[in-house]
């Protein structure tokens, strides 16, 4: 099962809105076939493994991290292929979380005499596909909030300088994360201050790099239309999330540049982030990385849309009572109301630390 999980991870960032799936076929103590789901629309991991095994699949055991599908989607059902190949036993990490299909694959296999064992390394399997699980159960994307701070909790100096708090390795890690998510969300303040491209830069060939949809929050129409983020909207999608008050001149210019405009309700002076997440889910966007400033970060947490937090901590001290921190807004009044993180991990990334936790 660990081998199946390792295979599944190879499809990270490429299978959305499908899950990551790896499969290993074992016969007489030897691996006779293995595979993983490379990309949405391509064969599932079980099918790839069965094709590699060929006739050796008959009488073999199949290890797969997610329940084999039993319905027609873009590809034929895997359960039927498993039965046709003559597999005798299927060991599965977790059930399909979709209530419309959950258990159907198991029932079809058992009904036709295949032994099914479920729950092997279940927690690891659920963690691997946490994005898919959230999306399939709620229709909303899995949201990761990322920030970089100094050791004393500052995201910039008092003059607003923020490039670069963290080192090269940490910045490379951020681009690896961008390469795996469906969308990046940033506010107009970030566009004004940093003028970022919000693209993925990994030094690889363009075919190997994924540029997520760039979502710009701007209900006060502050982001300059000459900003880098709007330059190549026709080839690398940009979604402009704004209010009904959007001026016609700005609308026309954004449309001319190939920007997709999304009109949303306003909430506490900003874009309604819950409505935004629903709209992104309707577009089959399953994962979102928030790369905002303090106000966007605070709003995202207060709205309850954040699932996971990534904090890069640099070994520097900035100081200054006017230097901004990663969370704006009014903050909580009592410590008991503070946002709490669980399942924390801390790992070095170059000279910096990366803290990961779940809300």
Short mmCIF file of N, CA and C in Angstrom, two decimals, residues 94-99 126 131-140:
data_model
loop_
_atom_site.label_atom_id
_atom_site.label_comp_id
_atom_site.label_asym_id
_atom_site.label_seq_id
_atom_site.Cartn_x
_atom_site.Cartn_y
_atom_site.Cartn_z
N UNK A 94 -8.99 3.26 1.22
CA UNK A 94 -10.15 4.00 1.70
C UNK A 94 -11.31 3.89 0.72
N UNK A 95 -12.52 4.08 1.24
CA UNK A 95 -13.71 4.13 0.40
C UNK A 95 -13.74 5.41 -0.42
N UNK A 96 -14.42 5.38 -1.53
CA UNK A 96 -14.68 6.59 -2.28
C UNK A 96 -15.59 7.48 -1.43
N UNK A 97 -15.20 8.75 -1.17
CA UNK A 97 -16.01 9.61 -0.30
C UNK A 97 -17.32 10.08 -0.93
N UNK A 98 -17.48 9.91 -2.23
CA UNK A 98 -18.71 10.34 -2.89
C UNK A 98 -19.86 9.42 -2.48
N UNK A 99 -20.87 9.94 -1.75
CA UNK A 99 -21.97 9.09 -1.28
C UNK A 99 -22.74 8.43 -2.42
N UNK A 126 -6.32 8.96 3.18
CA UNK A 126 -7.20 10.12 3.27
C UNK A 126 -6.40 11.42 3.22
N UNK A 131 -7.62 16.97 -0.68
CA UNK A 131 -8.25 17.93 -1.59
C UNK A 131 -9.49 17.32 -2.23
N UNK A 132 -9.35 16.12 -2.76
CA UNK A 132 -10.47 15.43 -3.40
C UNK A 132 -11.61 15.17 -2.41
N UNK A 133 -11.25 14.75 -1.20
CA UNK A 133 -12.27 14.44 -0.18
C UNK A 133 -13.09 15.68 0.15
N UNK A 134 -12.41 16.81 0.38
CA UNK A 134 -13.13 18.07 0.69
C UNK A 134 -14.03 18.47 -0.48
N UNK A 135 -13.49 18.43 -1.69
CA UNK A 135 -14.24 18.88 -2.86
C UNK A 135 -15.45 18.00 -3.12
N UNK A 136 -15.29 16.70 -3.02
CA UNK A 136 -16.37 15.79 -3.37
C UNK A 136 -17.48 15.83 -2.32
N UNK A 137 -17.13 16.14 -1.07
CA UNK A 137 -18.13 16.17 0.01
C UNK A 137 -18.85 17.50 0.10
N UNK A 138 -18.18 18.60 -0.29
CA UNK A 138 -18.78 19.93 -0.09
C UNK A 138 -19.02 20.69 -1.40
N UNK A 139 -18.32 20.30 -2.45
CA UNK A 139 -18.40 21.06 -3.70
C UNK A 139 -17.51 22.29 -3.70
N UNK A 140 -16.81 22.53 -2.59
CA UNK A 140 -15.91 23.68 -2.47
C UNK A 140 -14.45 23.22 -2.49
#
